[in-house]
Structure formats: C-alpha cells, structure tokens
Amino acid sequence: MGEYVSADIIRKNEGPVLTRKDVPYNAALVFNAGVTKYNGKYVMAFRNDYGDAEKHVLEGTNIGLAYSDDGIKWEVAPKPCFAMKTDEIERAYDPRLTVIDGKCYMCFAIDTKHGLCGGIASTEDFEHFDFLSMSVPDNRNMVLLPEKLNGNFVRLERPMPVYSRRHRDRFDIWLSESPDLTYWGKSRLVMGVEDVPFADDKIGPAAPPVKTEKGWLTTFHAVRRFPGRGKNGWQDSWDKEYYAGVALLDIEDPSKVIGIGKKPLIVSDRDFETEDGFRLDVVFPGGMILEESGEVKIYYGASDTVECLAVADVNDLIAFCLE
Ligand code: BMA
C-alpha cells in the first residue's frame, strides 16, 4: 500500500521459517518470535495465538518453543513453554530473548484488565521460568541488552503516553537501567517517533540489540497509518503498516543515537505478507543474531501470521544507519 520497498542490503529467506503447520498443538497465528543462541543451539520463543485459523477464530495466546541447528530449519517442542492467565492477566505475548552472562532472559508483553505491561522472566531450560518483574501500564516492547553497563542491566522499552500526547499514538523508544532486573530507573528517551522519517504514528524496540565495533545495532518497528483503508486481512478495518527500521546506538551510553536508517529496512512485499494473514503489511522483528561471518539474521513476524527471516551484512547495516 505504502510506497516503501525493503532496502537492497536485505535478503529475505524464500518462505516463512515457521508457520502454524509446523506446530504439533493448536496454533492459528505463529509470529513475533524472540530468537537467540543458547547452549550451542538456536532457540526461538514464538507467539502462538491459537484457535481456528480457517474460521478466523482466536481463543487465546501462549508462547511456543522451537530449536534449530542453522537458524533456518526449526523443530517445534511438543508443548508451549509459557503462558499467563489469571483473573487479572489475560495473556503474555511477543517474547524477546537475551542471554546475559550465560543466563537466558525473556521479555514479553502482558495484557492485564488494567492496562498493557512489560514482563521479564529468566530461564535456564525453557521449562521453568522465574518471573522477575512487571512494569506499570502502559508499556511494552521491552528488550534487554546482552551486557550490563556500569553494573546495571539495560532495557529498551516503549511506554504509551496518551493523555500528554493528545490521545494520538505518538509513542517513542525509551531506556531504563536496573541493578537486578526488578527495580528499574534512570529512564531516558532514546528516539522519538519524529526522528524516523518513515513513521507517522509510533515506533518501538524490536529485537534485542547486537554489539558491533561501531555501536549497538538495533532494529525497531515503525508504524504509518492509512486512514480509511478499511478491510485488511481478517479484520474489518486495520489502517496501519509496520516496517522494520535499524539504528546504531552509542556503546557506552545506548540512550545516545549515532544514526538511524532514513528508510525502512524491511517492508512487506510477498503474497503471504500483503495478501494473506490476520493483519496485512505488518513486519515486526523480535530476534537478531550476529554471526561470526558478519551475517546478521533478522527474524520478524509477518502479517501477524507467520515467522520470517531476512539476512544482511553487518557492515551494510551499519553503513545504512550512517547514510
Ligand atoms: C502491536 C502488537 C504486535 C502486533 C502489531 C501489529 O500493537 O500487538 O503484537 O504485531 O500490533 O498488529
């Protein structure tokens, strides 16, 4: 719909790397995954909205787990690894994985009856999770940096100010620090939506950043609205497009931006991204892996329906941020 195309430094994997057909339990939409390397394997925690995909009926959400030896072919574990449901909490979704000092952490969004929150849990085996903290609402899209800075854990996050932003989605990327992953503070703005030329609505952190010689390389999602677009995917009306963008943050102080790619990095352009799915034209990255070869694997949910992979060279991505 929009005029943007994916950057020419990006190469998309031919088809999705994971769809509901790969999942051995009830799965309707399989997308917005976090991916990391842990104990010699690629590990993916993916969002699974279950129900009946043929009838377009959704019944709930859990988080599934998949393993891979090459980051391309995935095998899904026999059952979901994580879910939250209480009288107050409706669901946990959109997991992001970061390994810090050999331990794996999962950030995720939590829908509660009193607002949207960000949660953080740790795990060593993806069977048992220790729940560490939950933010106040509304805040989500939390991702942890893989290293502590000045002794503190660091997260990027996306609060959703409404009253002060005149009830429009003008949402930005912030950073907070914590000594223990429970108490968070020293919060500061990283990037405003107005800093991204291809966003006219909101932005948010995507995959956890990776460290490069030039800075923390980080993806983000950027949203544009097309008012009046009407029917799109399963929904009667859905007027947003989501793109992946990329930025470079200062190594010593990641709240300082060194450069932001002026154009989108990944845009929907295949049939399963633009014609077939729950919400079309949505690119939502949640995992990024920097290989020793310099290849960067970027995992993204497409059309809120399947999980995809695109690759690029790390130096090309850095240059793209600095253009
Ligand atoms: C956001 C989140 C994501 C989703 C995106 C597009 O608000 O809910 O999980 O991928 O919208 O629908």
XYZ file of C-alpha atoms and ligand atoms in Angstrom, residues 31-32 47 91 93-94 140-141 158 202 221 235 238 240 242 278-279 282 284 304, ligand 1:
32
model
C 4.649 -14.908 14.779
C 6.594 -12.156 16.627
C 3.855 -16.107 19.967
C -2.151 -13.201 28.278
C 2.897 -12.451 24.134
C 5.606 -11.077 21.817
C 5.668 -2.939 26.235
C 8.148 -3.986 23.539
C 8.091 1.701 24.630
C 4.620 5.276 16.591
C 9.340 -1.171 14.295
C -10.185 -7.583 10.221
C -6.901 -2.089 10.026
C -1.592 0.616 9.922
C 4.518 -1.787 10.188
C -4.504 -11.663 10.147
C -3.264 -8.082 9.662
C 2.948 -5.899 9.298
C 7.517 -6.997 13.422
C 0.769 -11.242 12.398
C 1.137 -4.263 18.035
C 1.306 -5.550 18.832
C 2.012 -6.587 17.997
C 1.402 -6.703 16.623
C 1.247 -5.346 15.984
C 0.549 -5.386 14.652
O 0.363 -3.329 18.736
O 0.056 -6.038 19.231
O 1.905 -7.813 18.655
O 2.237 -7.484 15.795
O 0.492 -4.531 16.842
O -0.729 -5.924 14.757
